[in-house]
Short mmCIF file of C-alpha atoms in Angstrom, two decimals:
data_model
loop_
_atom_site.label_atom_id
_atom_site.label_comp_id
_atom_site.label_asym_id
_atom_site.label_seq_id
_atom_site.Cartn_x
_atom_site.Cartn_y
_atom_site.Cartn_z
CA MET A 22 -0.04 -0.44 0.10
CA ALA A 23 2.96 2.34 0.91
CA THR A 24 5.01 1.30 -2.27
CA THR A 25 5.25 1.54 -6.09
CA ASN A 26 6.84 -1.03 -8.58
CA SER A 27 9.77 1.87 -8.41
CA THR A 28 9.60 4.04 -5.31
CA GLY A 29 10.36 2.35 -1.29
CA ALA A 30 9.03 3.88 2.65
CA SER A 31 11.47 4.00 5.33
CA ASP A 32 10.81 2.65 8.20
CA THR A 33 8.98 5.50 9.77
CA GLU A 34 6.82 5.62 7.54
CA LEU A 35 5.81 1.89 7.14
CA SER A 36 6.09 1.58 10.95
CA PHE A 37 3.83 4.86 10.93
CA ILE A 38 0.95 3.63 8.36
CA ILE A 39 0.88 -0.25 10.22
CA ASN A 40 0.53 1.28 14.10
CA GLY A 41 -0.09 5.18 13.67
CA GLY A 42 -2.85 5.45 15.41
CA ASP A 43 -6.00 9.09 14.37
CA GLU A 44 -2.69 10.92 14.22
CA GLU A 45 -2.66 12.50 10.26
CA PRO A 46 0.42 14.68 10.60
CA GLY A 47 0.73 15.60 6.18
CA LEU A 48 -3.39 16.39 6.79
CA VAL A 49 -3.19 19.85 7.78
CA PRO A 50 -6.22 21.61 7.93
CA GLU A 51 -4.25 25.24 8.26
CA LEU A 52 -3.13 26.97 5.31
CA GLY A 53 0.09 28.53 5.40
CA VAL A 54 2.32 31.24 3.70
CA TRP A 55 5.11 30.89 2.19
CA SER A 56 7.98 33.85 2.39
CA PHE A 57 11.08 34.38 1.39
CA SER A 58 12.30 36.51 3.77
CA GLY A 59 11.43 35.77 7.37
CA ASP A 60 10.38 33.11 9.55
CA THR A 61 9.09 29.89 7.55
CA PRO A 62 6.15 27.91 9.48
CA PRO A 63 7.05 25.29 11.31
CA LEU A 64 6.81 21.59 9.49
CA PRO A 65 4.64 18.81 10.62
CA GLN A 66 5.87 16.86 12.49
CA TYR A 67 4.87 12.73 14.12
CA GLY A 68 3.74 13.56 17.43
CA VAL A 69 5.91 10.15 18.62
CA GLU A 70 8.71 9.44 15.66
CA PRO A 71 7.01 5.50 14.09
CA SER A 72 9.02 3.08 15.11
CA PHE A 73 8.26 -1.29 14.87
CA THR A 74 7.40 -3.18 17.82
CA GLU A 75 9.67 -6.39 17.84
CA ASP A 76 7.22 -8.94 16.06
CA GLN A 77 6.65 -6.64 13.54
CA MET A 78 10.29 -6.21 13.14
CA ALA A 79 10.74 -9.76 12.57
CA ALA A 80 8.08 -9.99 10.32
CA LEU A 81 9.87 -7.87 7.77
CA ASN A 82 13.42 -9.69 8.55
CA ALA A 83 11.37 -12.84 7.09
CA LEU A 84 9.55 -11.26 4.15
CA GLN A 85 13.06 -9.80 3.22
CA ARG A 86 14.92 -13.30 4.22
CA ARG A 87 12.82 -14.79 1.35
CA ARG A 88 13.60 -11.74 -0.94
CA VAL A 89 9.84 -10.96 -0.96
CA VAL A 90 10.50 -7.27 -0.56
CA ASP A 91 14.03 -5.46 -0.68
CA GLU A 92 15.98 -2.94 0.48
CA VAL A 93 17.15 0.14 -0.88
CA GLY A 94 18.94 2.32 0.57
CA ASP A 95 16.71 3.20 3.21
CA LEU A 96 13.66 1.72 1.43
CA THR A 97 11.70 -1.56 1.94
CA LEU A 98 9.79 -2.53 -1.28
CA PHE A 99 8.94 -4.73 -2.98
CA SER A 100 10.87 -7.34 -5.27
CA HIS A 101 9.06 -7.98 -8.25
CA PRO A 102 6.04 -6.08 -8.97
CA TYR A 103 3.93 -9.21 -9.51
CA LEU A 104 4.29 -9.45 -5.71
CA ARG A 105 2.98 -6.48 -4.89
CA ALA A 106 0.28 -7.14 -7.00
CA GLY A 107 -0.52 -10.11 -5.19
CA ALA A 108 0.24 -8.20 -1.80
CA GLN A 109 -2.58 -6.06 -3.33
CA ALA A 110 -4.79 -8.60 -4.00
CA LEU A 111 -4.91 -9.43 0.13
CA LEU A 112 -6.04 -6.15 1.15
CA ARG A 113 -10.40 -7.77 0.22
CA GLY A 114 -12.13 -6.01 2.79
CA ASP A 115 -14.04 -9.49 3.69
CA THR A 116 -14.69 -8.53 7.06
CA ARG A 117 -16.04 -5.69 8.96
CA HIS A 118 -12.70 -5.66 10.81
CA MET A 119 -10.53 -5.82 7.37
CA ARG A 120 -12.48 -3.10 5.96
CA GLU A 121 -11.52 -0.58 8.91
CA GLN A 122 -8.30 -2.03 9.36
CA VAL A 123 -7.25 -1.19 5.60
CA LYS A 124 -9.54 2.38 5.98
CA ALA A 125 -7.27 3.51 8.53
CA GLN A 126 -3.56 2.35 6.75
CA ARG A 127 -4.78 3.78 3.81
CA THR A 128 -5.63 7.01 5.40
CA ARG A 129 -2.69 6.98 7.50
CA GLY A 130 -0.42 5.85 3.93
CA ILE A 131 -2.03 9.39 2.78
CA ALA A 132 -1.44 11.63 6.04
CA CYS A 133 1.93 10.51 6.08
CA LEU A 134 4.97 13.12 5.88
CA SER A 135 6.39 11.14 3.23
CA ASP A 136 4.97 12.49 -0.28
CA ARG A 137 7.05 9.44 -1.41
CA VAL A 138 4.24 7.23 0.33
CA GLU A 139 0.79 9.79 -0.09
CA LEU A 140 1.30 9.20 -3.86
CA ALA A 141 2.09 5.29 -3.98
CA SER A 142 -1.83 5.46 -0.85
CA SER A 143 -3.69 6.95 -2.92
CA PRO A 144 -5.77 3.87 -4.78
CA PRO A 145 -5.78 3.84 -8.95
CA PRO A 146 -9.28 4.27 -10.24
CA SER A 147 -9.09 0.99 -10.80
CA LEU A 148 -9.20 -0.47 -7.57
CA SER A 149 -11.58 1.73 -5.93
CA ARG A 150 -14.65 0.49 -5.33
CA HIS A 151 -16.52 1.41 -7.61
CA GLY A 152 -14.41 1.57 -9.70
CA PRO A 153 -13.28 4.63 -12.68
CA ARG A 154 -14.76 7.31 -12.23
CA HIS A 155 -13.25 8.87 -16.26
CA THR A 156 -12.16 6.69 -19.28
CA HIS A 157 -9.75 7.83 -21.40
CA ALA A 158 -8.82 6.92 -24.80
CA PHE A 159 -5.64 7.11 -26.05
#
């Protein structure tokens, strides 16, 4: 949910999406004015620095050992596009709890502080519940 076929997410971003609670620092409802002189408004920050639990870190390490995910620098992404597609296919809302969990994690992906992860977390129209809104012929 937080990656594309070519860009990954940092541990901070992944742990925020998994464990972030109700915090939405990337969705600041305030308007800031930037000027070339003087003080700039403060950038949004996480209230508490996100981190993995020991079990989550062990699960991530297991995925890395099995070559499901790779590390590229300090970013984690799926090793092959078809593995990412398979993981996306598992995000079905079969139960109320699963629908709520997927919705909360997707919202945190959009609300994180990384523009790269925010874009990756936005569902393409083909995966949205109502399908594509527009079709274009090229």
